[in-house]
PDB file of C-alpha atoms in Angstrom:
ATOM      1  CA  MET J   1     -78.463 -90.858   7.840  1.00 57.00           C
ATOM      2  CA  LYS J   2     -79.304 -89.702  11.385  1.00 60.00           C
ATOM      3  CA  ASN J   3     -82.554 -90.639  12.773  1.00 62.00           C
ATOM      4  CA  ASN J   4     -83.461 -86.940  13.773  1.00 72.00           C
ATOM      5  CA  GLN J   5     -82.214 -85.450  10.567  1.00 86.00           C
ATOM      6  CA  LEU J   6     -84.623 -83.469   8.375  1.00 91.00           C
ATOM      7  CA  PHE J   7     -84.924 -83.472   4.601  1.00 91.00           C
ATOM      8  CA  PRO J   8     -87.474 -82.489   1.803  1.00 93.00           C
ATOM      9  CA  ILE J   9     -89.690 -84.425  -0.055  1.00 93.00           C
ATOM     10  CA  ARG J  10     -87.297 -84.719  -3.244  1.00 89.00           C
ATOM     11  CA  GLU J  11     -84.665 -86.337  -1.242  1.00 90.00           C
ATOM     12  CA  LEU J  12     -87.205 -88.915   0.297  1.00 92.00           C
ATOM     13  CA  GLY J  13     -87.994 -89.742  -3.240  1.00 88.00           C
ATOM     14  CA  SER J  14     -84.631 -89.920  -4.233  1.00 83.00           C
ATOM     15  CA  ILE J  15     -83.699 -92.403  -1.280  1.00 87.00           C
ATOM     16  CA  THR J  16     -86.873 -94.663  -1.748  1.00 88.00           C
ATOM     17  CA  GLY J  17     -87.166 -94.617  -5.388  1.00 83.00           C
ATOM     18  CA  VAL J  18     -91.156 -93.226  -4.996  1.00 88.00           C
ATOM     19  CA  ASN J  19     -92.128 -90.328  -7.136  1.00 86.00           C
ATOM     20  CA  VAL J  20     -92.714 -87.026  -5.179  1.00 89.00           C
ATOM     21  CA  SER J  21     -96.387 -86.913  -6.425  1.00 89.00           C
ATOM     22  CA  THR J  22     -97.053 -90.501  -5.186  1.00 92.00           C
ATOM     23  CA  LEU J  23     -95.617 -89.449  -1.830  1.00 94.00           C
ATOM     24  CA  ARG J  24     -97.979 -86.768  -1.674  1.00 93.00           C
ATOM     25  CA  ALA J  25    -100.831 -88.909  -2.795  1.00 93.00           C
ATOM     26  CA  TRP J  26    -100.001 -91.335   0.088  1.00 94.00           C
ATOM     27  CA  GLU J  27    -100.113 -88.317   2.598  1.00 93.00           C
ATOM     28  CA  ARG J  28    -103.346 -86.435   1.221  1.00 92.00           C
ATOM     29  CA  ARG J  29    -105.491 -89.483   0.515  1.00 91.00           C
ATOM     30  CA  TYR J  30    -104.723 -92.019   3.072  1.00 90.00           C
ATOM     31  CA  GLY J  31    -102.477 -90.315   5.935  1.00 91.00           C
ATOM     32  CA  LEU J  32     -99.762 -92.707   5.442  1.00 92.00           C
ATOM     33  CA  LEU J  33     -97.020 -90.126   5.978  1.00 93.00           C
ATOM     34  CA  LYS J  34     -97.238 -87.248   8.406  1.00 91.00           C
ATOM     35  CA  PRO J  35     -94.199 -84.605   7.666  1.00 92.00           C
ATOM     36  CA  ALA J  36     -93.057 -82.110   9.554  1.00 91.00           C
ATOM     37  CA  ARG J  37     -93.515 -78.427   7.816  1.00 91.00           C
ATOM     38  CA  THR J  38     -91.262 -75.437   7.627  1.00 90.00           C
ATOM     39  CA  PRO J  39     -92.844 -71.924   8.475  1.00 88.00           C
ATOM     40  CA  LYS J  40     -93.540 -71.763   4.541  1.00 88.00           C
ATOM     41  CA  GLY J  41     -95.153 -75.031   4.651  1.00 87.00           C
ATOM     42  CA  HIS J  42     -92.553 -77.120   2.755  1.00 89.00           C
ATOM     43  CA  ARG J  43     -92.614 -80.918   4.012  1.00 92.00           C
ATOM     44  CA  LEU J  44     -89.667 -82.258   6.091  1.00 94.00           C
ATOM     45  CA  TYR J  45     -89.092 -86.078   6.555  1.00 94.00           C
ATOM     46  CA  THR J  46     -86.961 -88.330   8.879  1.00 92.00           C
ATOM     47  CA  LYS J  47     -85.397 -91.486   8.833  1.00 92.00           C
ATOM     48  CA  GLU J  48     -88.493 -93.178  10.237  1.00 92.00           C
ATOM     49  CA  ASP J  49     -90.539 -91.708   7.016  1.00 93.00           C
ATOM     50  CA  VAL J  50     -88.090 -93.548   4.962  1.00 93.00           C
ATOM     51  CA  ASP J  51     -88.828 -96.660   7.000  1.00 92.00           C
ATOM     52  CA  ILE J  52     -92.616 -96.130   6.516  1.00 93.00           C
ATOM     53  CA  VAL J  53     -92.129 -95.698   2.689  1.00 93.00           C
ATOM     54  CA  GLU J  54     -90.222 -98.899   2.469  1.00 91.00           C
ATOM     55  CA  ARG J  55     -92.689-100.758   4.390  1.00 91.00           C
ATOM     56  CA  ILE J  56     -95.679 -99.508   2.304  1.00 92.00           C
ATOM     57  CA  LYS J  57     -93.645-100.627  -0.845  1.00 90.00           C
ATOM     58  CA  GLN J  58     -93.364-104.136   0.770  1.00 87.00           C
ATOM     59  CA  LEU J  59     -96.926-104.196   1.413  1.00 88.00           C
ATOM     60  CA  ILE J  60     -97.928-103.276  -1.917  1.00 88.00           C
ATOM     61  CA  ASN J  61     -95.654-105.973  -3.262  1.00 82.00           C
ATOM     62  CA  ASP J  62     -97.405-108.458  -0.953  1.00 82.00           C
ATOM     63  CA  GLY J  63    -100.815-107.835  -2.534  1.00 82.00           C
ATOM     64  CA  HIS J  64    -102.241-105.324   0.312  1.00 85.00           C
ATOM     65  CA  GLY J  65    -104.704-102.471  -0.841  1.00 86.00           C
ATOM     66  CA  PHE J  66    -104.431 -99.100   0.839  1.00 88.00           C
ATOM     67  CA  THR J  67    -107.240 -99.842   3.409  1.00 85.00           C
ATOM     68  CA  SER J  68    -105.206-102.717   4.663  1.00 85.00           C
ATOM     69  CA  ILE J  69    -101.930-100.755   4.357  1.00 89.00           C
ATOM     70  CA  LYS J  70    -103.211 -98.112   6.519  1.00 88.00           C
ATOM     71  CA  LYS J  71    -104.436-100.356   9.078  1.00 85.00           C
ATOM     72  CA  ILE J  72    -100.939-101.997   9.308  1.00 86.00           C
ATOM     73  CA  ILE J  73     -98.954 -98.771   9.296  1.00 85.00           C
ATOM     74  CA  GLN J  74    -100.994 -97.372  12.189  1.00 80.00           C
ATOM     75  CA  SER J  75    -101.138-100.529  14.256  1.00 76.00           C
ATOM     76  CA  ALA J  76     -98.840-100.385  17.534  1.00 50.00           C
ATOM     77  CA  SER J  77     -97.426-103.777  16.560  1.00 46.00           C
ATOM     78  CA  ASN J  78     -95.613-104.559  13.223  1.00 49.00           C
ATOM     79  CA  ALA J  79     -97.734-107.827  12.703  1.00 47.00           C
ATOM     80  CA  SER J  80     -99.542-107.884   9.334  1.00 47.00           C
ATOM     81  CA  LEU J  81    -103.290-108.056   9.820  1.00 46.00           C
ATOM     82  CA  LEU J  82    -104.725-110.858   8.047  1.00 45.00           C
ATOM     83  CA  GLU J  83    -107.071-108.921   5.796  1.00 48.00           C
ATOM     84  CA  ASP J  84    -107.847-110.242   2.473  1.00 48.00           C
ATOM     85  CA  THR J  85    -104.812-109.599   0.189  1.00 48.00           C
ATOM     86  CA  LYS J  86    -106.535-110.157  -3.052  1.00 54.00           C
ATOM     87  CA  ASN J  87    -104.600-109.189  -6.384  1.00 73.00           C
ATOM     88  CA  ILE J  88    -105.114-105.238  -6.328  1.00 84.00           C
ATOM     89  CA  TRP J  89    -103.954-105.285  -9.729  1.00 90.00           C
ATOM     90  CA  GLN J  90    -106.820-107.488 -11.513  1.00 90.00           C
ATOM     91  CA  ALA J  91    -109.262-104.791 -11.859  1.00 92.00           C
ATOM     92  CA  PRO J  92    -106.983-102.213 -13.344  1.00 94.00           C
ATOM     93  CA  ILE J  93    -105.386-104.794 -15.664  1.00 95.00           C
ATOM     94  CA  HIS J  94    -108.958-105.969 -16.775  1.00 95.00           C
ATOM     95  CA  ASP J  95    -109.948-102.223 -17.330  1.00 96.00           C
ATOM     96  CA  ILE J  96    -106.786-101.621 -19.418  1.00 96.00           C
ATOM     97  CA  LYS J  97    -107.639-104.832 -21.551  1.00 97.00           C
ATOM     98  CA  THR J  98    -111.187-103.643 -22.134  1.00 97.00           C
ATOM     99  CA  ALA J  99    -109.938 -99.960 -23.120  1.00 97.00           C
ATOM    100  CA  VAL J 100    -107.504-101.687 -25.397  1.00 97.00           C
ATOM    101  CA  SER J 101    -109.904-103.986 -26.978  1.00 97.00           C
ATOM    102  CA  ASP J 102    -112.083-100.773 -27.808  1.00 97.00           C
ATOM    103  CA  TYR J 103    -108.883 -99.127 -29.012  1.00 97.00           C
ATOM    104  CA  SER J 104    -109.459 -96.082 -26.659  1.00 97.00           C
ATOM    105  CA  TYR J 105    -106.386 -94.026 -25.866  1.00 94.00           C
ATOM    106  CA  ALA J 106    -108.261 -91.809 -23.371  1.00 95.00           C
ATOM    107  CA  ARG J 107    -109.480 -94.785 -21.232  1.00 96.00           C
ATOM    108  CA  VAL J 108    -106.074 -96.456 -21.207  1.00 96.00           C
ATOM    109  CA  ASP J 109    -104.515 -93.174 -20.059  1.00 95.00           C
ATOM    110  CA  SER J 110    -107.334 -92.759 -17.382  1.00 95.00           C
ATOM    111  CA  VAL J 111    -106.607 -96.203 -15.722  1.00 95.00           C
ATOM    112  CA  PHE J 112    -102.828 -95.701 -16.098  1.00 94.00           C
ATOM    113  CA  ASN J 113    -102.958 -92.185 -14.609  1.00 93.00           C
ATOM    114  CA  GLU J 114    -104.913 -93.647 -11.502  1.00 92.00           C
ATOM    115  CA  ILE J 115    -102.430 -96.254 -10.940  1.00 92.00           C
ATOM    116  CA  SER J 116     -99.250 -94.367 -11.598  1.00 88.00           C
ATOM    117  CA  SER J 117    -100.425 -91.664  -9.220  1.00 89.00           C
ATOM    118  CA  LEU J 118    -100.710 -94.273  -6.250  1.00 90.00           C
ATOM    119  CA  TYR J 119     -97.850 -96.602  -6.685  1.00 90.00           C
ATOM    120  CA  PRO J 120     -94.096 -96.309  -7.292  1.00 86.00           C
ATOM    121  CA  ILE J 121     -93.307 -96.870 -10.868  1.00 83.00           C
ATOM    122  CA  GLU J 122     -91.137-100.062 -10.306  1.00 81.00           C
ATOM    123  CA  ILE J 123     -94.118-101.778  -8.782  1.00 86.00           C
ATOM    124  CA  VAL J 124     -96.248-100.410 -11.640  1.00 89.00           C
ATOM    125  CA  SER J 125     -93.829-101.724 -14.145  1.00 86.00           C
ATOM    126  CA  GLU J 126     -93.440-105.117 -12.348  1.00 84.00           C
ATOM    127  CA  LYS J 127     -97.161-105.740 -11.457  1.00 88.00           C
ATOM    128  CA  PHE J 128     -98.910-103.843 -13.957  1.00 92.00           C
ATOM    129  CA  ILE J 129     -97.450-102.934 -17.343  1.00 93.00           C
ATOM    130  CA  ARG J 130     -94.982-106.149 -17.551  1.00 89.00           C
ATOM    131  CA  PRO J 131     -98.127-108.670 -17.111  1.00 92.00           C
ATOM    132  CA  LEU J 132     -99.909-106.810 -19.851  1.00 95.00           C
ATOM    133  CA  LEU J 133     -96.794-107.035 -22.389  1.00 92.00           C
ATOM    134  CA  GLU J 134     -96.469-110.765 -21.530  1.00 91.00           C
ATOM    135  CA  TYR J 135    -100.449-111.063 -22.034  1.00 95.00           C
ATOM    136  CA  TYR J 136    -100.189-109.628 -25.543  1.00 94.00           C
ATOM    137  CA  ARG J 137     -96.937-111.226 -26.331  1.00 90.00           C
ATOM    138  CA  GLN J 138     -97.989-114.648 -25.928  1.00 92.00           C
ATOM    139  CA  ASN J 139    -101.612-114.128 -27.586  1.00 92.00           C
ATOM    140  CA  ASP J 140    -101.551-114.587 -31.209  1.00 90.00           C
ATOM    141  CA  LEU J 141    -105.282-113.537 -31.770  1.00 92.00           C
ATOM    142  CA  LEU J 142    -104.745-110.171 -30.422  1.00 94.00           C
ATOM    143  CA  ILE J 143    -102.096-108.672 -33.007  1.00 94.00           C
ATOM    144  CA  ALA J 144    -103.906-105.598 -33.307  1.00 96.00           C
ATOM    145  CA  GLU J 145    -104.320-104.926 -29.581  1.00 96.00           C
ATOM    146  CA  SER J 146    -100.738-105.796 -28.922  1.00 94.00           C
ATOM    147  CA  GLY J 147     -99.733-103.147 -31.325  1.00 94.00           C
ATOM    148  CA  PHE J 148    -102.022-100.532 -29.978  1.00 96.00           C
ATOM    149  CA  PHE J 149    -100.831-101.219 -26.582  1.00 96.00           C
ATOM    150  CA  ASN J 150     -97.341-101.214 -27.448  1.00 92.00           C
ATOM    151  CA  LYS J 151     -97.310 -98.137 -29.362  1.00 92.00           C
ATOM    152  CA  TRP J 152     -99.377 -96.318 -26.556  1.00 94.00           C
ATOM    153  CA  LEU J 153     -96.808 -97.140 -24.074  1.00 93.00           C
ATOM    154  CA  GLN J 154     -93.962 -96.130 -26.188  1.00 88.00           C
ATOM    155  CA  VAL J 155     -95.771 -92.813 -26.887  1.00 90.00           C
ATOM    156  CA  ARG J 156     -96.485 -92.340 -23.282  1.00 89.00           C
ATOM    157  CA  PHE J 157     -92.808 -93.039 -22.286  1.00 85.00           C
ATOM    158  CA  SER J 158     -91.446 -90.701 -24.986  1.00 84.00           C
ATOM    159  CA  SER J 159     -93.747 -87.776 -23.725  1.00 83.00           C
ATOM    160  CA  ARG J 160     -92.330 -88.741 -20.107  1.00 78.00           C
ATOM    161  CA  PHE J 161     -88.672 -88.653 -21.219  1.00 77.00           C
ATOM    162  CA  HIS J 162     -89.469 -85.537 -22.950  1.00 77.00           C
ATOM    163  CA  HIS J 163     -91.126 -83.836 -19.813  1.00 75.00           C
ATOM    164  CA  ASP J 164     -88.444 -85.086 -17.391  1.00 72.00           C
ATOM    165  CA  ASN J 165     -85.375 -83.897 -19.505  1.00 69.00           C
ATOM    166  CA  CYS J 166     -86.982 -80.418 -19.750  1.00 70.00           C
ATOM    167  CA  LEU J 167     -86.913 -80.183 -15.931  1.00 66.00           C
ATOM    168  CA  SER J 168     -83.838 -81.820 -15.232  1.00 66.00           C
ATOM    169  CA  HIS J 169     -81.015 -79.792 -17.049  1.00 66.00           C
ATOM    170  CA  ASN J 170     -78.519 -80.467 -14.392  1.00 72.00           C
ATOM    171  CA  ALA J 171     -79.442 -84.101 -13.587  1.00 82.00           C
ATOM    172  CA  LYS J 172     -76.814 -86.874 -14.531  1.00 89.00           C
ATOM    173  CA  LYS J 173     -77.173 -88.086 -18.061  1.00 91.00           C
ATOM    174  CA  ILE J 174     -77.599 -91.725 -18.675  1.00 93.00           C
ATOM    175  CA  ILE J 175     -77.052 -93.362 -22.451  1.00 93.00           C
ATOM    176  CA  PHE J 176     -79.903 -96.104 -22.869  1.00 92.00           C
ATOM    177  CA  SER J 177     -79.085 -98.287 -25.872  1.00 90.00           C
ATOM    178  CA  GLY J 178     -80.611-101.348 -27.010  1.00 88.00           C
ATOM    179  CA  PRO J 179     -82.005-103.180 -30.283  1.00 85.00           C
ATOM    180  CA  PRO J 180     -85.026-102.088 -32.016  1.00 84.00           C
ATOM    181  CA  GLU J 181     -86.821-105.499 -30.962  1.00 81.00           C
ATOM    182  CA  HIS J 182     -86.194-104.690 -27.163  1.00 82.00           C
ATOM    183  CA  GLU J 183     -87.210-101.138 -27.487  1.00 83.00           C
ATOM    184  CA  THR J 184     -90.327-101.083 -25.481  1.00 85.00           C
ATOM    185  CA  GLU J 185     -88.530-103.378 -22.537  1.00 85.00           C
ATOM    186  CA  LEU J 186     -85.599-100.869 -22.665  1.00 86.00           C
ATOM    187  CA  MET J 187     -88.258 -97.857 -22.191  1.00 86.00           C
ATOM    188  CA  LEU J 188     -89.840 -99.704 -19.529  1.00 86.00           C
ATOM    189  CA  VAL J 189     -86.524 -99.847 -17.253  1.00 86.00           C
ATOM    190  CA  SER J 190     -85.179 -96.518 -18.488  1.00 86.00           C
ATOM    191  CA  ASN J 191     -88.588 -94.941 -17.325  1.00 83.00           C
ATOM    192  CA  MET J 192     -87.998 -96.493 -14.042  1.00 83.00           C
ATOM    193  CA  ILE J 193     -84.617 -95.044 -13.798  1.00 85.00           C
ATOM    194  CA  ILE J 194     -85.217 -91.416 -14.843  1.00 81.00           C
ATOM    195  CA  SER J 195     -87.885 -91.299 -12.081  1.00 74.00           C
ATOM    196  CA  GLN J 196     -84.949 -91.385  -9.648  1.00 74.00           C
ATOM    197  CA  GLY J 197     -83.791 -88.014 -10.958  1.00 76.00           C
ATOM    198  CA  TYR J 198     -81.583 -88.989 -13.945  1.00 86.00           C
ATOM    199  CA  GLN J 199     -81.828 -87.649 -17.605  1.00 86.00           C
ATOM    200  CA  ALA J 200     -82.253 -90.085 -20.378  1.00 86.00           C
ATOM    201  CA  MET J 201     -80.505 -90.013 -23.456  1.00 88.00           C
ATOM    202  CA  PHE J 202     -82.485 -92.802 -25.368  1.00 83.00           C
ATOM    203  CA  PHE J 203     -81.076 -94.382 -28.506  1.00 79.00           C
ATOM    204  CA  GLY J 204     -83.590 -96.438 -30.507  1.00 67.00           C
ATOM    205  CA  SER J 205     -80.895 -98.895 -31.578  1.00 76.00           C
ATOM    206  CA  LEU J 206     -77.424-100.271 -30.303  1.00 79.00           C
ATOM    207  CA  LEU J 207     -74.520 -97.728 -30.478  1.00 86.00           C
ATOM    208  CA  PRO J 208     -72.068 -98.654 -33.199  1.00 88.00           C
ATOM    209  CA  LEU J 209     -69.122 -99.767 -31.138  1.00 88.00           C
ATOM    210  CA  ASN J 210     -66.759 -97.118 -32.543  1.00 87.00           C
ATOM    211  CA  ASN J 211     -69.213 -94.264 -31.713  1.00 90.00           C
ATOM    212  CA  ILE J 212     -69.529 -95.296 -27.879  1.00 92.00           C
ATOM    213  CA  ALA J 213     -66.603 -93.302 -26.451  1.00 92.00           C
ATOM    214  CA  SER J 214     -67.208 -90.189 -28.564  1.00 93.00           C
ATOM    215  CA  VAL J 215     -70.885 -90.162 -27.444  1.00 93.00           C
ATOM    216  CA  VAL J 216     -70.078 -90.547 -23.777  1.00 93.00           C
ATOM    217  CA  GLU J 217     -67.541 -87.776 -24.125  1.00 93.00           C
ATOM    218  CA  LYS J 218     -69.554 -85.292 -25.962  1.00 93.00           C
ATOM    219  CA  SER J 219     -72.662 -85.821 -24.008  1.00 91.00           C
ATOM    220  CA  ALA J 220     -71.059 -85.792 -20.668  1.00 92.00           C
ATOM    221  CA  ALA J 221     -73.016 -89.081 -19.703  1.00 93.00           C
ATOM    222  CA  LYS J 222     -72.560 -90.582 -16.231  1.00 94.00           C
ATOM    223  CA  ALA J 223     -73.496 -94.099 -17.024  1.00 95.00           C
ATOM    224  CA  LEU J 224     -73.960 -96.370 -20.147  1.00 95.00           C
ATOM    225  CA  PHE J 225     -77.036 -98.846 -19.811  1.00 94.00           C
ATOM    226  CA  ILE J 226     -77.154-101.414 -22.718  1.00 91.00           C
ATOM    227  CA  MET J 227     -79.567-104.219 -23.407  1.00 89.00           C
ATOM    228  CA  PRO J 228     -77.486-106.472 -25.824  1.00 85.00           C
ATOM    229  CA  ASN J 229     -78.532-108.838 -28.457  1.00 81.00           C
ATOM    230  CA  GLN J 230     -76.681-111.748 -30.194  1.00 78.00           C
ATOM    231  CA  HIS J 231     -74.786-109.170 -32.746  1.00 78.00           C
ATOM    232  CA  LEU J 232     -73.277-107.435 -29.557  1.00 78.00           C
ATOM    233  CA  ILE J 233     -72.122-110.778 -27.951  1.00 77.00           C
ATOM    234  CA  GLU J 234     -70.514-111.924 -31.238  1.00 81.00           C
ATOM    235  CA  GLN J 235     -68.520-108.675 -30.922  1.00 86.00           C
ATOM    236  CA  LEU J 236     -67.531-109.292 -27.574  1.00 87.00           C
ATOM    237  CA  ASP J 237     -63.868-108.420 -27.853  1.00 88.00           C
ATOM    238  CA  ASP J 238     -64.656-105.433 -29.934  1.00 90.00           C
ATOM    239  CA  PHE J 239     -67.154-104.403 -27.344  1.00 90.00           C
ATOM    240  CA  SER J 240     -64.876-104.628 -24.396  1.00 91.00           C
ATOM    241  CA  GLN J 241     -62.243-102.594 -26.303  1.00 90.00           C
ATOM    242  CA  SER J 242     -64.940-100.028 -27.017  1.00 91.00           C
ATOM    243  CA  ILE J 243     -65.793 -99.651 -23.379  1.00 91.00           C
ATOM    244  CA  LYS J 244     -62.048-100.072 -21.815  1.00 89.00           C
ATOM    245  CA  SER J 245     -61.381 -96.324 -21.581  1.00 87.00           C
ATOM    246  CA  LEU J 246     -64.687 -95.190 -20.055  1.00 91.00           C
ATOM    247  CA  ASN J 247     -64.638 -93.871 -16.647  1.00 90.00           C
ATOM    248  CA  ILE J 248     -68.338 -94.205 -16.102  1.00 94.00           C
ATOM    249  CA  PRO J 249     -70.341 -97.314 -14.942  1.00 94.00           C
ATOM    250  CA  VAL J 250     -71.391 -99.731 -17.642  1.00 95.00           C
ATOM    251  CA  PHE J 251     -74.580-101.785 -17.018  1.00 94.00           C
ATOM    252  CA  LEU J 252     -76.019-104.833 -18.862  1.00 92.00           C
ATOM    253  CA  PHE J 253     -79.551-105.540 -18.757  1.00 90.00           C
ATOM    254  CA  GLY J 254     -81.553-108.450 -19.678  1.00 82.00           C
ATOM    255  CA  GLU J 255     -80.527-112.123 -20.619  1.00 65.00           C
ATOM    256  CA  THR J 256     -77.217-111.565 -22.215  1.00 54.00           C
ATOM    257  CA  ILE J 257     -76.894-114.883 -23.704  1.00 45.00           C
ATOM    258  CA  ALA J 258     -80.762-115.441 -24.498  1.00 44.00           C
ATOM    259  CA  THR J 259     -80.343-115.314 -28.245  1.00 41.00           C
ATOM    260  CA  VAL J 260     -76.947-116.923 -28.270  1.00 40.00           C
ATOM    261  CA  GLY J 261     -77.217-120.575 -29.552  1.00 39.00           C
ATOM    262  CA  ALA J 262     -80.654-120.807 -28.798  1.00 40.00           C
ATOM    263  CA  ILE J 263     -82.299-124.160 -27.704  1.00 37.00           C
ATOM    264  CA  ASN J 264     -83.060-126.445 -30.584  1.00 40.00           C
ATOM    265  CA  GLU J 265     -86.704-127.988 -30.744  1.00 43.00           C
ATOM    266  CA  ASP J 266     -85.108-131.428 -30.905  1.00 47.00           C
ATOM    267  CA  SER J 267     -85.120-132.703 -27.377  1.00 44.00           C
ATOM    268  CA  GLN J 268     -81.870-134.603 -27.733  1.00 48.00           C
ATOM    269  CA  LYS J 269     -79.766-131.190 -28.295  1.00 46.00           C
ATOM    270  CA  VAL J 270     -81.414-129.470 -25.242  1.00 40.00           C
ATOM    271  CA  GLN J 271     -78.767-130.740 -22.824  1.00 46.00           C
ATOM    272  CA  SER J 272     -75.924-129.753 -24.916  1.00 49.00           C
ATOM    273  CA  SER J 273     -77.363-126.429 -25.640  1.00 46.00           C
ATOM    274  CA  LEU J 274     -77.931-125.529 -22.101  1.00 42.00           C
ATOM    275  CA  GLU J 275     -74.151-126.541 -21.312  1.00 49.00           C
ATOM    276  CA  ASN J 276     -73.340-124.080 -24.341  1.00 50.00           C
ATOM    277  CA  PHE J 277     -75.464-121.439 -22.337  1.00 48.00           C
ATOM    278  CA  THR J 278     -73.380-121.847 -19.171  1.00 57.00           C
ATOM    279  CA  VAL J 279     -70.115-121.696 -21.233  1.00 60.00           C
ATOM    280  CA  VAL J 280     -71.087-118.626 -23.071  1.00 61.00           C
ATOM    281  CA  ASP J 281     -72.192-116.969 -19.830  1.00 71.00           C
ATOM    282  CA  ARG J 282     -68.846-117.732 -18.438  1.00 77.00           C
ATOM    283  CA  ILE J 283     -67.041-116.275 -21.262  1.00 77.00           C
ATOM    284  CA  ILE J 284     -69.211-113.063 -21.405  1.00 83.00           C
ATOM    285  CA  ARG J 285     -68.637-112.395 -17.493  1.00 83.00           C
ATOM    286  CA  SER J 286     -65.128-113.175 -17.542  1.00 85.00           C
ATOM    287  CA  THR J 287     -64.439-110.825 -20.200  1.00 87.00           C
ATOM    288  CA  LEU J 288     -66.578-107.960 -19.033  1.00 88.00           C
ATOM    289  CA  GLU J 289     -66.605-108.053 -15.205  1.00 88.00           C
ATOM    290  CA  PRO J 290     -62.912-107.172 -14.948  1.00 90.00           C
ATOM    291  CA  LEU J 291     -63.780-103.939 -16.713  1.00 90.00           C
ATOM    292  CA  GLY J 292     -66.261-103.304 -14.158  1.00 89.00           C
ATOM    293  CA  VAL J 293     -69.428-104.091 -16.249  1.00 91.00           C
ATOM    294  CA  LYS J 294     -72.453-104.894 -13.936  1.00 91.00           C
ATOM    295  CA  PHE J 295     -74.703-107.563 -14.976  1.00 90.00           C
ATOM    296  CA  LEU J 296     -78.395-106.458 -13.809  1.00 89.00           C
ATOM    297  CA  GLY J 297     -80.286-109.763 -14.925  1.00 84.00           C
ATOM    298  CA  ASN J 298     -83.845-109.338 -16.608  1.00 81.00           C
ATOM    299  CA  ASN J 299     -85.908-108.350 -13.449  1.00 81.00           C
ATOM    300  CA  SER J 300     -86.290-104.456 -13.964  1.00 81.00           C
ATOM    301  CA  ALA J 301     -87.037-103.633 -10.428  1.00 79.00           C
ATOM    302  CA  VAL J 302     -83.947-105.307  -8.959  1.00 83.00           C
ATOM    303  CA  ALA J 303     -82.004-103.962 -12.019  1.00 87.00           C
ATOM    304  CA  VAL J 304     -83.053-100.381 -10.905  1.00 86.00           C
ATOM    305  CA  ASN J 305     -82.004-100.885  -7.367  1.00 84.00           C
ATOM    306  CA  ILE J 306     -78.610-102.336  -8.233  1.00 89.00           C
ATOM    307  CA  PHE J 307     -78.340 -99.254 -10.679  1.00 91.00           C
ATOM    308  CA  ARG J 308     -79.160 -96.870  -7.868  1.00 86.00           C
ATOM    309  CA  GLN J 309     -76.799 -98.501  -5.397  1.00 87.00           C
ATOM    310  CA  GLN J 310     -73.902 -98.401  -7.942  1.00 90.00           C
ATOM    311  CA  MET J 311     -74.656 -94.644  -9.054  1.00 91.00           C
ATOM    312  CA  ARG J 312     -74.598 -93.690  -5.265  1.00 86.00           C
ATOM    313  CA  HIS J 313     -71.303 -95.223  -4.531  1.00 87.00           C
ATOM    314  CA  GLN J 314     -69.635 -94.163  -7.949  1.00 89.00           C
ATOM    315  CA  TYR J 315     -70.752 -90.411  -7.482  1.00 86.00           C
ATOM    316  CA  HIS J 316     -71.076 -90.243  -3.559  1.00 77.00           C
ATOM    317  CA  GLU J 317     -74.890 -89.281  -4.142  1.00 65.00           C
TER     318      GLU J 317
END
């Protein structure tokens, strides 16, 4: 990309991974971006704007609020101003918990809409949604609240999938497949990916191995994104055969060995179990990596960045 090259807001969003509506909000509310305009009023951006957006994302990750971010961006020097970097997520997370405890869809929606209008989806996912999922997952006294929040999240993501898919007829199709027990997690990361301009084909369970090739062919999908479980790993040879003929990128997200040979509570067996983890992981990687399978780990923000880079490389985006 040339420094003086001009491009539209959609391309800026694609390059940086920040939703177009969020970029507009940063401009309108805080003056963080100052795009040029065409005679018809369309925004045009440069490489410098890309750098600014990446800087904003980093500052958000570091805990800065928008008042602090604006001062830093507008500062002649690039030094971070020593303003309070308190946890900017504390208040909205508290508000969500309160709304969930009152079982109020409207209030949960209101808090989420405000947050998602200001922050990139991958940051919202890592700093806002994931801590809430962990909070409810670990609290046995909040089973009703956990069910309420998880179902709200699934409905919200499903609506997003339907809306975005209707608007992206010509976008590259991505197949998302995973076991029902990881449905929310898979929907979370797939929601981050479709915000980059892809079309989601979401399967609520793992695709049967003998159906993978035909589903890819008939759908003309451009990538296969799988969240594996123990059953899939136990069928490793069959899985490798089922993807060998595919000419599209295949991604594995999550801890591929987390449910294989789970650590026994007996402390004497912990060390041998950990050693088994290493052996199993080595077997999985040595089997699948030669086929071009990309292991994304279990950090959704990192996974999305790797996915985006690989898709650009594969399809010269």
